[in-house]
Every structure is written in structure tokens, then in C-alpha cells.
Coordinates of C-alpha atoms and ligand atoms in Angstrom, one line a residue:
M1 CA 8.1 64.6 -20.2
T2 CA 8.5 68.2 -20.9
K3 CA 11.4 70.4 -19.2
K4 CA 10.1 73.0 -16.5
V5 CA 10.4 76.6 -18.2
R6 CA 12.4 78.2 -15.5
T7 CA 14.7 80.7 -17.1
A8 CA 12.9 84.1 -18.9
V9 CA 15.7 86.0 -20.7
I10 CA 14.8 89.3 -21.2
P11 CA 16.8 91.4 -24.0
A12 CA 17.9 95.5 -22.4
A13 CA 20.6 96.7 -24.3
G14 CA 18.6 98.8 -26.7
M15 CA 19.7 102.9 -26.2
G16 CA 16.1 103.8 -26.2
T17 CA 16.8 106.5 -28.9
R18 CA 12.4 106.7 -28.9
F19 CA 12.2 108.1 -25.6
L20 CA 15.0 110.7 -25.8
P21 CA 16.4 113.1 -24.0
A22 CA 14.9 110.9 -21.8
T23 CA 17.3 108.1 -21.9
K24 CA 20.6 109.8 -22.4
A25 CA 21.9 108.9 -19.5
I26 CA 19.2 106.1 -17.5
P27 CA 18.0 103.2 -19.4
K28 CA 14.4 103.1 -21.1
E29 CA 14.0 100.1 -18.5
M30 CA 14.3 102.5 -16.0
I31 CA 11.7 104.5 -16.4
P32 CA 8.9 103.7 -14.5
I33 CA 4.7 103.5 -15.5
V34 CA 4.1 106.0 -12.4
D35 CA 6.8 104.2 -9.7
V36 CA 7.2 101.4 -10.8
P37 CA 10.6 101.0 -13.3
M38 CA 8.9 99.6 -16.8
I39 CA 11.9 96.5 -16.1
Q40 CA 10.1 95.9 -12.4
H41 CA 6.8 95.4 -14.7
I42 CA 8.1 92.5 -16.9
V43 CA 9.7 90.9 -14.5
E44 CA 7.2 90.9 -12.2
E45 CA 5.2 88.6 -15.0
A46 CA 8.1 86.5 -15.6
V47 CA 8.2 85.7 -11.6
R48 CA 4.1 85.6 -11.7
A49 CA 4.3 83.2 -14.8
G50 CA 6.8 80.4 -12.4
V51 CA 10.7 81.8 -13.5
E52 CA 12.4 81.2 -11.2
R53 CA 15.9 83.2 -13.0
V54 CA 16.2 86.2 -14.8
V55 CA 18.9 87.1 -18.3
L56 CA 18.9 90.2 -18.7
V57 CA 21.6 90.9 -21.3
T58 CA 22.2 94.7 -21.2
A59 CA 24.8 97.4 -22.3
R60 CA 27.3 99.0 -21.5
H61 CA 25.5 101.8 -18.9
K62 CA 22.4 100.1 -17.6
E63 CA 24.3 98.7 -14.6
S64 CA 21.1 100.4 -12.5
I65 CA 18.9 97.9 -14.3
E66 CA 21.2 95.6 -12.1
N67 CA 20.9 98.0 -8.8
H68 CA 17.3 97.7 -8.9
F69 CA 16.8 94.0 -8.3
D70 CA 20.1 93.5 -5.5
F71 CA 19.2 95.1 -2.1
N72 CA 20.1 98.6 -1.1
I73 CA 21.1 98.0 2.1
E74 CA 22.1 102.6 3.4
L75 CA 18.5 102.9 1.7
E76 CA 16.7 99.9 3.5
D77 CA 18.6 100.4 7.0
S78 CA 18.5 104.3 6.8
L79 CA 14.4 103.7 5.9
D80 CA 14.2 101.0 8.9
R81 CA 15.8 103.5 11.3
K82 CA 13.4 106.0 10.3
G83 CA 10.4 103.6 11.1
S84 CA 9.6 103.0 8.0
R85 CA 9.3 99.6 7.9
E86 CA 6.6 99.3 5.2
L87 CA 9.2 101.4 2.6
A88 CA 11.7 99.2 3.7
E89 CA 10.0 95.9 3.0
L90 CA 9.0 97.3 -0.2
S91 CA 12.7 98.3 -1.2
R92 CA 14.1 95.3 -0.1
S93 CA 10.8 92.8 -1.7
I94 CA 12.5 93.9 -5.0
G95 CA 15.8 92.3 -4.5
K96 CA 14.4 89.5 -2.9
L97 CA 12.0 88.7 -6.0
C98 CA 14.0 86.1 -8.2
Q99 CA 18.0 85.0 -9.0
V100 CA 18.9 88.1 -11.7
I101 CA 21.9 87.3 -14.1
S102 CA 22.8 89.2 -16.9
I103 CA 25.2 89.3 -19.3
R104 CA 25.8 91.7 -22.0
Q105 CA 25.4 92.8 -26.4
K106 CA 28.9 93.6 -26.4
N107 CA 27.7 95.1 -30.0
P108 CA 24.5 95.9 -31.8
M109 CA 23.6 93.3 -33.4
G110 CA 19.6 92.9 -33.0
L111 CA 17.4 91.1 -31.3
G112 CA 18.4 87.5 -32.1
H113 CA 21.5 88.0 -31.6
A114 CA 20.8 89.4 -27.8
V115 CA 18.9 85.9 -27.2
L116 CA 21.6 83.7 -28.4
C117 CA 23.7 86.0 -25.6
A118 CA 22.0 84.3 -23.5
A119 CA 22.4 80.7 -24.6
P120 CA 25.5 80.4 -22.6
V121 CA 23.4 80.8 -19.0
V122 CA 20.1 78.7 -20.2
G123 CA 21.6 75.8 -21.7
D124 CA 19.4 72.6 -22.9
E125 CA 16.3 74.3 -21.6
P126 CA 13.3 75.5 -22.9
F127 CA 12.5 79.2 -22.1
A128 CA 10.4 82.1 -22.1
V129 CA 11.4 85.5 -24.1
L130 CA 10.1 88.8 -22.9
L131 CA 10.3 92.4 -24.9
G132 CA 11.0 95.2 -22.6
D133 CA 9.2 97.9 -25.2
D134 CA 5.5 95.6 -24.6
L135 CA 3.4 95.7 -20.8
I136 CA 0.3 93.1 -21.0
D137 CA -1.4 92.8 -18.2
S138 CA -3.8 90.6 -18.1
K139 CA -5.2 88.3 -15.2
I140 CA -3.4 85.1 -16.6
P141 CA 0.5 85.7 -17.2
C142 CA 0.6 86.3 -21.3
T143 CA 3.7 84.4 -20.5
R144 CA 2.5 81.7 -17.8
Q145 CA -0.9 81.6 -20.5
L146 CA 2.0 80.1 -23.3
V147 CA 3.9 78.2 -20.7
D148 CA 0.9 76.1 -19.9
L149 CA 0.2 76.0 -24.0
Y150 CA 4.4 74.6 -24.0
E151 CA 3.6 71.6 -21.2
R152 CA 0.8 70.6 -23.4
E153 CA 2.0 70.0 -26.6
S154 CA 5.9 70.4 -26.3
A155 CA 6.3 73.4 -28.6
S156 CA 7.5 76.2 -29.0
V157 CA 4.7 79.3 -28.5
V158 CA 4.8 82.7 -29.5
G159 CA 1.8 85.1 -27.9
V160 CA -0.2 86.6 -31.1
M161 CA -2.6 89.8 -31.0
Q162 CA -4.4 90.9 -34.1
V163 CA -3.2 94.6 -35.4
P164 CA -4.9 96.5 -37.8
K165 CA -3.4 96.2 -41.2
T166 CA -1.6 99.4 -42.0
E167 CA 0.3 98.0 -38.2
V168 CA 2.0 94.7 -39.5
I169 CA 4.8 97.3 -40.7
K170 CA 5.5 97.9 -37.1
Y171 CA 6.3 93.5 -35.5
G172 CA 7.2 89.8 -36.6
I173 CA 3.9 88.7 -38.4
I174 CA 2.7 85.1 -38.3
G175 CA 0.9 82.7 -41.3
G176 CA 0.2 79.3 -40.5
H177 CA -3.2 77.5 -39.4
E178 CA -5.3 77.9 -37.7
L179 CA -5.7 74.2 -34.6
D180 CA -8.5 76.1 -32.6
P181 CA -9.9 80.2 -32.4
R182 CA -7.0 81.0 -29.4
T183 CA -4.5 78.3 -31.5
W184 CA -2.2 78.0 -34.9
H185 CA 0.7 75.9 -36.2
V186 CA 2.7 78.2 -37.4
Q187 CA 4.5 77.6 -40.8
E188 CA 6.1 81.7 -41.7
L189 CA 7.4 83.9 -39.9
V190 CA 7.9 88.1 -41.1
E191 CA 9.8 90.9 -39.5
K192 CA 8.0 94.4 -40.4
P193 CA 6.4 93.2 -43.8
A194 CA 4.6 95.8 -45.9
P195 CA 1.2 95.8 -45.6
D196 CA 0.6 93.1 -49.0
K197 CA 2.9 91.3 -47.6
A198 CA 2.4 90.8 -44.4
P199 CA 1.3 86.2 -43.8
S200 CA -2.3 87.4 -41.8
Q201 CA -2.6 90.1 -39.1
W202 CA -1.3 88.2 -36.3
A203 CA 1.3 90.3 -34.8
I204 CA 3.9 88.9 -31.9
P205 CA 4.1 91.3 -29.4
G206 CA 7.3 90.1 -27.7
R207 CA 6.0 87.1 -25.5
Y208 CA 8.0 83.6 -25.6
V209 CA 8.3 80.5 -25.0
L210 CA 10.8 79.0 -26.7
E211 CA 12.5 75.4 -26.9
P212 CA 16.7 75.0 -27.1
A213 CA 16.5 74.2 -30.2
I214 CA 16.7 78.3 -31.2
F215 CA 20.0 78.7 -31.0
D216 CA 21.6 76.2 -32.9
C217 CA 18.3 78.7 -35.0
L218 CA 20.0 82.1 -34.3
R219 CA 23.5 80.2 -35.4
R220 CA 22.2 80.0 -39.3
T221 CA 20.3 83.0 -38.7
P222 CA 22.0 85.9 -41.5
P223 CA 21.2 89.3 -40.8
G224 CA 17.7 90.2 -42.3
R225 CA 15.8 93.5 -41.2
G226 CA 17.6 96.2 -40.9
G227 CA 21.4 94.6 -41.3
E228 CA 20.3 92.8 -37.9
I229 CA 19.4 89.2 -36.6
Q230 CA 15.8 89.2 -36.4
L231 CA 14.5 86.4 -34.0
T232 CA 11.7 86.5 -35.9
D233 CA 13.6 84.4 -39.1
A234 CA 15.3 82.2 -36.4
L235 CA 11.7 81.3 -35.8
Q236 CA 10.9 80.5 -39.4
L237 CA 14.5 78.3 -39.3
L238 CA 12.4 76.5 -35.9
A239 CA 9.3 76.5 -37.7
R240 CA 10.8 73.7 -40.7
E241 CA 11.8 71.9 -38.3
R242 CA 9.6 71.6 -35.8
K243 CA 6.6 72.5 -34.8
L244 CA 5.7 75.8 -33.6
L245 CA 3.1 77.1 -32.4
A246 CA 0.4 80.4 -31.6
Y247 CA -1.6 81.3 -29.4
A248 CA -3.6 84.6 -28.9
F249 CA -3.9 85.0 -25.5
D250 CA -6.1 86.5 -23.7
G251 CA -4.2 90.3 -21.9
V252 CA -4.6 94.0 -22.5
R253 CA -1.1 95.7 -24.2
Y254 CA 0.2 99.1 -23.8
D255 CA 3.1 99.2 -26.4
T256 CA 5.5 101.2 -24.3
G257 CA 8.3 102.1 -26.4
D258 CA 5.6 104.9 -27.9
R259 CA 5.1 107.9 -26.4
L260 CA 1.5 107.8 -26.9
G261 CA 1.6 103.9 -25.4
F262 CA 3.5 104.5 -22.5
I263 CA 0.7 108.0 -22.0
D264 CA -2.2 105.4 -22.1
A265 CA -0.5 102.7 -19.8
T266 CA 0.1 104.9 -17.1
L267 CA -2.9 106.8 -16.6
A268 CA -4.3 102.7 -16.8
F269 CA -2.0 102.0 -14.2
A270 CA -2.7 105.1 -12.0
L271 CA -6.2 104.3 -12.6
R272 CA -6.8 101.3 -10.7
R273 CA -4.8 102.8 -7.9
P274 CA -6.9 103.3 -5.4
E275 CA -5.0 105.8 -3.7
L276 CA -4.1 107.4 -6.6
R277 CA -7.7 107.1 -9.0
S278 CA -10.4 110.2 -8.0
G279 CA -7.0 112.5 -8.1
V280 CA -6.2 111.2 -12.1
V281 CA -9.8 112.3 -12.8
E282 CA -10.0 115.6 -10.5
L283 CA -6.8 116.5 -13.1
L284 CA -7.7 114.7 -16.6
Q285 CA -11.2 117.2 -15.9
K286 CA -9.5 120.1 -15.0
H287 CA -7.0 119.2 -18.0
L288 CA -9.5 118.6 -20.1
K289 CA -11.4 121.3 -18.9
T290 CA -8.6 124.6 -19.4
D291 CA -7.7 122.8 -23.0
Q292 CA -11.5 123.7 -24.4
N293 CA -10.8 127.9 -22.8
Ligands
G1P1 C1 10.5 93.1 -32.3 C2 10.0 92.3 -33.0 C3 9.1 92.2 -33.7 C4 8.1 92.0 -32.1 C5 8.4 93.7 -31.8 C6 7.1 93.2 -30.9 O1 10.9 94.3 -32.7 O2 11.3 92.1 -33.4 O3 9.2 91.2 -33.8 O4 6.5 91.9 -32.9 O5 9.5 93.2 -31.0 O6 6.8 95.1 -29.8 P1 10.7 96.0 -32.5 O7 9.8 96.5 -32.0 O8 12.8 96.1 -31.2 O9 11.5 97.0 -33.5

């Protein structure tokens, strides 16, 4: 019997330098897409996938993330007193999403190291990993799609999407043999390969469901690209020792770690909000017209 995936690990220790100056005093994870912080979108995906607790791997100056998933009693009581019950409940609902446990990555030693920091909390159980710079919009949460395959096959699963050859350098890339049009048995993984060295154009955009054996692989992984302990390198070890699958999930992925990707996500999410849609369309038309003059 496969164990239930009840924990999600969300690395959130990065300095967010790609978003300076916004990230000088606030964590990148708290920057909103419309009015919802990026990290809340990620935690909500995990919760919709059936996860009961989230392990945030954080660093100094990231306390506001923990506060966001707690109650804000002064705010909520004051909203209640003013008769703004709906807003008070909206604020409380974030505190009730799931159990949030936070743990510090004391040194920035890479994504693999960040995931390893969560080992004492995760224990001997399968878990999901969701990276905060990748927002995936889908009917069935991307993490749920991976959990379903994990439960069917009792094997670790990475989510993949096809990228242009020129972009393989931005991702962990898999190679292996195709089991069906959506599923691969992974034999090889390379972190950010040069286009001519990539085993395929199937990239991992930050969604994983992993067996606890990955922790042992991470402990044996030497620093790789950029002198950091890479999750992709540990997955290569895992793939040699156990079955590792890749699944081409159904959904639209936004790279919110990139300025244009962030604007893309903001527009997409704003346009689907009924109370904002026509206003956003009007604004876009206005700006396009002014731009042409
Ligand atoms: C990380 C991972 C990489 C993955 C990517 C997805 O890289 O190391 O394997 O494909 O996230 O966004 P980063 O973008 O943090 O450099």
C-alpha cells in the first residue's frame, strides 16, 4: 500500500534578487498576483491536492510569510466590529488553510539542500515539492495529477512540460523512455543543460512528488551547478536506484519569477475575475491606444 501524500515542502528561502527593488524589504513570495500573494496560490494548490500540512523552508526576514498563514486577530476583530464580516472571514480562511510548519535554511546552499532541511519534519513519508516561482493553472491541481500517478505506480513523479530548445538552459531536463504520450520512465536528468547537451526538451517546472528515499540521495549529492546542492542531481541518483516517472501535466504554467511571466499571470488572473474583467479590458485598450499615439 502506498502511503498518503499529506505533506508539501515549499522552499521559500531565496533572496528574490530578480525582483529587486520590490524584494529589498519584503519576501518575493509575498508579492501578489492581483491581490493574492504568490505563496498563497502555491499553498492553495497543495491543499486542493489533498495535502494536510505545508513545510515552508524559509530564511531570515521571511516572517511575514508565516504571519500570512496565521490569524490576524486585531484585524479580524476590527473588521467584524465595522460590519465587514466577509473580509474578516476572508482573512481567517487563510489561517485555516492547513497546518504550516516553518523551518530555516540557515545557509543558501541550493534547492536540494532546502528540501533536505525539511527531512526532520517530513519523516518517512512521500511528500510533494512545489516551487514558488511556478504558478500552474489547471482544473485538477498539477500536484494532484502527480499524486494520482504516484498512488497508481508507487513511484516518485516529476511534472514536466515541453519547452523550446533555447530554453532548456533554464530548467532541470529529463531523458528516458516514453510509456504513454504523457508518461516517461526517467533515466537521466540534467540541471540547466546547454541546448546541445539536453537529453530532451521536457522540463521540470517546479512540481514533484517524492518518496522519502530522496533524502538519502540528497545527502549523497555533491554540490553541482553554481556550487549548489541541486535537487535535479539527487533525482538522477534516485532514478538509478528506483523507478522515477515524469508526467506531462495538464495546465498552463506561468513563470512568476520572471517579470514578463509575472505580468502574464497578473493579466490572466485579473481577466478571469468577474468584478475586474471589463475594467482590465478597458485599461488595456486605453494603454494600447496611448502607446500608438
Ligand atoms: C529550479 C530547479 C530546476 C527547475 C526550476 C523550475 O531552478 O533547479 O531544476 O526546472 O527551478 O522553475 P531555478 O529556477 O530556481 O534556478
